[in-house]
C-alpha positions as semicolon CSV with decimal commas, in nm:
position;residue;x (nm);y (nm);z (nm)
1;M;1,091;3,409;0,351
2;T;0,717;3,357;0,401
3;A;0,548;3,322;0,732
4;I;0,602;2,988;0,900
5;H;0,296;2,759;0,873
6;D;0,210;2,692;1,244
7;Q;-0,074;2,453;1,217
8;P;-0,076;2,073;1,155
9;I;-0,123;2,007;0,788
10;E;-0,431;1,792;0,760
11;H;-0,451;1,699;0,394
12;A;-0,429;1,385;0,189
13;A;-0,088;1,498;0,060
14;A;0,049;1,476;0,413
15;W;0,045;1,097;0,397
16;T;0,271;0,871;0,594
17;S;0,386;0,517;0,524
18;A;0,244;0,411;0,856
19;A;-0,103;0,506;0,728
20;L;-0,068;0,377;0,363
21;R;0,112;0,052;0,473
22;S;0,222;-0,042;0,134
23;R;0,269;0,087;-0,236
24;E;-0,073;-0,076;-0,317
25;A;-0,238;0,231;-0,167
26;L;-0,075;0,427;-0,453
27;V;-0,176;0,202;-0,734
28;R;-0,414;0,302;-1,006
29;P;-0,471;0,003;-1,243
30;L;-0,535;0,081;-1,608
31;S;-0,869;-0,055;-1,746
32;D;-0,913;-0,252;-2,069
33;E;-1,070;0,047;-2,218
34;E;-0,772;0,270;-2,138
35;L;-0,525;0,007;-2,268
36;A;-0,732;-0,016;-2,579
37;A;-0,711;0,367;-2,615
38;F;-0,334;0,340;-2,583
39;D;-0,335;0,082;-2,863
40;T;-0,532;0,330;-3,083
41;L;-0,287;0,610;-2,992
42;L;0,010;0,399;-3,083
43;K;-0,146;0,312;-3,424
44;N;-0,242;0,680;-3,494
45;T;0,095;0,831;-3,406
46;A;0,323;0,559;-3,551
47;H;0,445;0,810;-3,813
48;L;0,580;1,036;-3,534
49;A;0,883;0,996;-3,302
50;P;0,752;0,919;-2,947
51;Q;0,856;1,270;-2,819
52;A;0,700;1,441;-3,127
53;V;0,365;1,352;-3,008
54;T;0,171;1,657;-2,867
55;R;-0,132;1,700;-2,667
56;A;-0,334;1,763;-2,980
57;E;-0,268;1,409;-3,090
58;V;-0,375;1,251;-2,757
59;T;-0,751;1,281;-2,795
60;Q;-0,883;0,939;-2,713
61;P;-1,161;0,997;-2,463
62;A;-1,040;0,718;-2,220
63;I;-0,694;0,875;-2,205
64;V;-0,818;1,232;-2,162
65;S;-1,038;1,116;-1,876
66;L;-0,754;0,925;-1,722
67;A;-0,522;1,230;-1,746
68;S;-0,783;1,442;-1,586
69;E;-0,814;1,202;-1,293
70;L;-0,436;1,191;-1,255
71;R;-0,406;1,563;-1,267
72;H;-0,660;1,602;-0,984
73;E;-0,498;1,338;-0,763
74;I;-0,149;1,480;-0,818
75;M;-0,246;1,855;-0,782
76;E;-0,519;1,838;-0,526
77;G;-0,516;1,484;-0,370
78;R;-0,249;1,264;-0,232
79;G;0,001;1,398;-0,483
80;V;0,138;1,070;-0,605
81;V;-0,002;0,796;-0,833
82;L;0,146;0,457;-0,941
83;L;0,003;0,356;-1,280
84;R;-0,006;-0,016;-1,344
85;G;-0,114;-0,207;-1,656
86;V;0,138;-0,123;-1,924
87;T;0,356;-0,440;-1,944
88;P;0,660;-0,552;-2,159
89;A;0,453;-0,859;-2,265
90;R;0,211;-0,615;-2,448
91;Y;0,420;-0,319;-2,530
92;S;0,775;-0,262;-2,662
93;P;1,005;-0,016;-2,492
94;Q;0,936;0,238;-2,775
95;D;0,561;0,188;-2,714
96;M;0,607;0,235;-2,347
97;E;0,787;0,558;-2,403
98;R;0,515;0,687;-2,637
99;I;0,241;0,604;-2,397
100;Y;0,422;0,765;-2,101
101;W;0,504;1,084;-2,298
102;A;0,142;1,105;-2,415
103;I;0,015;1,109;-2,061
104;G;0,280;1,372;-1,970
105;T;0,145;1,604;-2,241
106;H;-0,185;1,622;-2,056
107;L;-0,020;1,688;-1,715
108;G;0,220;1,968;-1,802
109;V;0,488;2,102;-2,047
110;P;0,801;1,878;-2,065
111;A;1,100;2,069;-1,936
112;V;1,477;2,058;-2,027
113;Q;1,668;1,826;-1,795
114;S;2,025;1,881;-1,894
115;R;2,268;2,095;-2,087
116;T;2,192;1,881;-2,397
117;G;1,836;1,980;-2,385
118;D;1,681;1,628;-2,332
119;K;1,320;1,641;-2,216
120;L;1,291;1,272;-2,140
121;G;1,576;1,178;-1,905
122;R;1,726;0,835;-1,929
123;V;1,788;0,723;-1,574
124;E;2,068;0,477;-1,624
125;Q;2,435;0,420;-1,556
126;D;2,670;0,624;-1,775
127;P;3,032;0,610;-1,655
128;N;3,132;0,875;-1,914
129;D;2,876;1,140;-1,795
130;P;3,103;1,462;-1,786
131;V;2,906;1,625;-1,505
132;S;2,838;1,318;-1,280
133;R;2,466;1,364;-1,250
134;G;2,322;1,138;-0,980
135;Y;2,062;0,989;-1,203
136;R;2,339;0,874;-1,447
137;S;2,509;0,670;-1,183
138;S;2,431;0,352;-0,990
139;G;2,494;0,516;-0,655
140;E;2,250;0,582;-0,370
141;L;2,048;0,901;-0,406
142;V;1,924;1,024;-0,074
143;M;1,586;1,194;-0,029
144;H;1,552;1,505;-0,240
145;T;1,316;1,692;-0,461
146;D;1,382;1,747;-0,839
147;S;1,346;2,090;-1,014
148;Y;1,010;2,099;-1,162
149;E;0,658;2,086;-1,027
150;V;0,543;1,734;-1,157
151;V;0,794;1,446;-1,183
152;G;0,753;1,108;-1,341
153;L;0,947;0,784;-1,354
154;M;0,861;0,492;-1,582
155;C;1,046;0,166;-1,538
156;I;1,162;-0,003;-1,861
157;R;1,412;-0,248;-1,698
158;K;1,481;-0,331;-1,339
159;A;1,831;-0,364;-1,188
160;K;1,988;-0,699;-1,129
161;E;1,997;-0,609;-0,759
162;G;1,909;-0,301;-0,555
163;G;1,761;0,025;-0,695
164;Q;1,478;0,037;-0,447
165;S;1,270;0,357;-0,473
166;A;1,123;0,555;-0,187
167;L;0,890;0,841;-0,145
168;V;0,813;1,057;0,154
169;S;0,562;1,330;0,191
170;S;0,729;1,672;0,255
171;L;0,410;1,785;0,426
172;A;0,437;1,500;0,669
173;I;0,797;1,594;0,728
174;H;0,682;1,947;0,806
175;N;0,425;1,816;1,044
176;A;0,696;1,608;1,222
177;I;0,951;1,896;1,247
178;R;0,679;2,134;1,378
179;A;0,586;1,874;1,645
180;E;0,943;1,776;1,752
181;R;1,179;2,064;1,656
182;P;0,979;2,375;1,573
183;D;1,293;2,578;1,638
184;L;1,440;2,452;1,324
185;L;1,168;2,585;1,090
186;P;1,291;2,947;1,051
187;A;1,615;2,823;0,899
188;L;1,429;2,596;0,657
189;Y;1,195;2,870;0,555
190;E;1,495;3,094;0,492
191;G;1,699;2,837;0,295
192;A;2,019;2,909;0,099
193;V;2,160;2,942;-0,251
194;M;2,224;2,613;-0,442
195;A;2,498;2,483;-0,664
196;I;2,347;2,243;-0,926
197;P;2,605;2,000;-1,049
198;E;2,549;2,069;-1,426
199;A;2,582;2,441;-1,360
200;Q;2,896;2,443;-1,146
201;T;3,122;2,487;-1,451
202;S;2,896;2,740;-1,634
203;R;2,858;3,106;-1,613
204;H;2,584;3,050;-1,351
205;P;2,735;2,817;-1,088
206;L;2,497;2,924;-0,821
207;T;2,132;3,000;-0,814
208;A;2,051;3,375;-0,832
209;T;1,868;3,370;-0,496
210;A;1,842;3,164;-0,184
211;I;1,586;2,891;-0,220
212;P;1,380;2,801;0,081
213;V;1,316;2,446;0,183
214;F;0,962;2,536;0,295
215;C;0,720;2,808;0,192
216;D;0,364;2,894;0,279
217;V;0,168;3,082;0,016
218;D;-0,196;3,138;0,076
219;G;-0,194;2,875;0,357
220;V;-0,040;2,614;0,116
221;V;0,289;2,466;0,221
222;S;0,542;2,351;-0,039
223;C;0,887;2,213;-0,028
224;M;1,212;2,223;-0,235
225;Y;1,480;2,008;-0,078
226;A;1,835;1,945;-0,210
227;A;2,069;1,964;0,093
228;S;2,365;1,853;-0,114
229;F;2,319;2,144;-0,347
230;M;2,319;2,395;-0,056
231;R;2,631;2,235;0,079
232;A;2,806;2,239;-0,260
233;A;2,719;2,618;-0,286
234;A;2,872;2,693;0,045
235;K;3,184;2,504;-0,055
236;L;3,208;2,700;-0,382
237;K;3,181;3,025;-0,186
238;G;3,445;2,912;0,062
239;T;3,209;2,936;0,352
240;D;3,004;2,712;0,584
241;L;2,637;2,679;0,609
242;P;2,493;2,878;0,894
243;P;2,490;2,640;1,196
244;A;2,107;2,668;1,240
245;L;2,057;2,569;0,874
246;D;2,311;2,296;0,891
247;E;2,135;2,139;1,198
248;A;1,802;2,182;1,034
249;L;1,905;2,005;0,716
250;K;2,048;1,709;0,905
251;F;1,730;1,678;1,113
252;F;1,518;1,709;0,796
253;S;1,710;1,425;0,624
254;D;1,690;1,205;0,928
255;T;1,311;1,265;0,943
256;A;1,271;1,199;0,573
257;A;1,425;0,859;0,607
258;R;1,205;0,735;0,894
259;D;1,021;0,415;0,837
260;D;0,698;0,553;0,969
261;L;0,700;0,823;0,703
262;A;0,890;0,683;0,394
263;L;0,736;0,436;0,164
264;R;0,991;0,204;0,002
265;F;0,935;-0,022;-0,299
266;H;1,058;-0,139;-0,642
267;L;0,910;-0,022;-0,966
268;E;0,822;-0,304;-1,202
269;P;0,869;-0,277;-1,579
270;G;0,595;-0,072;-1,731
271;E;0,493;0,090;-1,411
272;M;0,469;0,475;-1,405
273;L;0,517;0,669;-1,085
274;I;0,397;1,030;-1,117
275;W;0,405;1,279;-0,816
276;H;0,389;1,635;-0,722
277;N;0,751;1,743;-0,652
278;F;0,664;2,017;-0,416
279;T;0,484;1,779;-0,182
280;N;0,699;1,468;-0,211
281;L;1,062;1,368;-0,197
282;H;1,211;1,061;-0,347
283;S;1,528;0,847;-0,315
284;R;1,698;0,536;-0,462
285;T;1,929;0,282;-0,323
286;H;2,251;0,164;-0,486
287;Y;2,206;-0,085;-0,756
288;E;2,397;-0,340;-0,966
289;D;2,324;-0,401;-1,333
290;D;2,298;-0,707;-1,553
291;P;2,519;-0,587;-1,840
292;A;2,291;-0,756;-2,085
293;H;1,987;-0,585;-1,944
294;P;2,089;-0,277;-1,759
295;R;1,843;-0,080;-1,550
296;L;1,658;0,194;-1,733
297;L;1,390;0,432;-1,621
298;L;1,253;0,723;-1,810
299;R;1,207;1,056;-1,624
300;L;0,967;1,343;-1,697
301;W;0,991;1,693;-1,560
302;L;0,685;1,890;-1,617
303;T;0,575;2,253;-1,575
304;A;0,206;2,195;-1,454
305;H;-0,059;2,353;-1,656
306;A;-0,217;2,486;-1,340
307;S;0,053;2,548;-1,083
308;R;0,049;2,517;-0,704
309;P;0,105;2,863;-0,536
310;V;0,476;2,887;-0,440
311;V;0,737;3,144;-0,391
312;P;0,915;3,249;-0,712
313;E;1,250;3,129;-0,564
314;F;1,121;2,765;-0,629
315;R;1,123;2,833;-1,008
316;E;1,483;2,960;-0,982
317;R;1,620;2,616;-0,950
318;A;1,446;2,505;-1,261
319;R;1,558;2,810;-1,451
320;V;1,924;2,697;-1,405
321;Y;1,872;2,419;-1,656
322;D;1,743;2,657;-1,917
323;L;2,051;2,884;-1,860
324;V;2,293;2,592;-1,888
325;Y;2,123;2,462;-2,195
326;A;2,146;2,795;-2,364
327;E;2,513;2,824;-2,271
328;Y;2,591;2,477;-2,408
329;R;2,422;2,561;-2,737
330;E;2,637;2,869;-2,767
331;K;2,943;2,664;-2,735
332;A;2,838;2,385;-2,961
């Protein structure tokens, strides 16, 4: 484990909902020039499948400038941006996917998200999902981080009811724990091994190493939080979590859900939420679908072109998906 960061984190990425007040603080509206550039991109790449578009094809100056701005805000600023301006009235679902993917090529390298190798996850109900991944269900997803450094969600269709999203700064959580229960930080900096659902029936059911919740590298604090995966690993091993870690995870989860820290909102069709996964957690409430227009979000996991300094154990969680994908291909 790294040394414990023992100073308040005073950075834009340590935001709180009390300070931001509403999701409007995250909104970056797209300009007419940027939308026109997307129209040009759609025309120039119409011969390609949306996910066949590479960074080399996304050369429109307005898009390149936008991506640079987004990259700076995600990597150096608040760590989250809500892009608004792409709408179903102007763009088809396929066009929205192409625009979203194109932006992603400038922010990082798309990563494998499942054993089937998909690099653009469809966040929707699938009652036949063989591994019961949370994003393929309509159930509540409590606060957690995903596996890669940069994460994006684009809303294609809203749910009939529910499906509220929430974000919370993991750096603000660190500040709260340090102020209120600093005795819990050592267990969080030590962490534990994880059992990722899709890997539990593979040759690699557990991560190769313990993964800390927090780390401090060169004075930069980062977070990787998936309490349910740690509990699942303990169950697979036939053990209990260490009492100190169990208490720390419960306090962390309670803190992450606080109204003064977490920002709650609904994504509207066409909106793109992009954030730094090592400085933010996200959640979703249970939802109900309209069978004729089921809820659909598109998820990107990106390996950032210029990464935040973190311990190598953070990359271990992501590596599991590559291992599971390779094993699945062997069996296919």
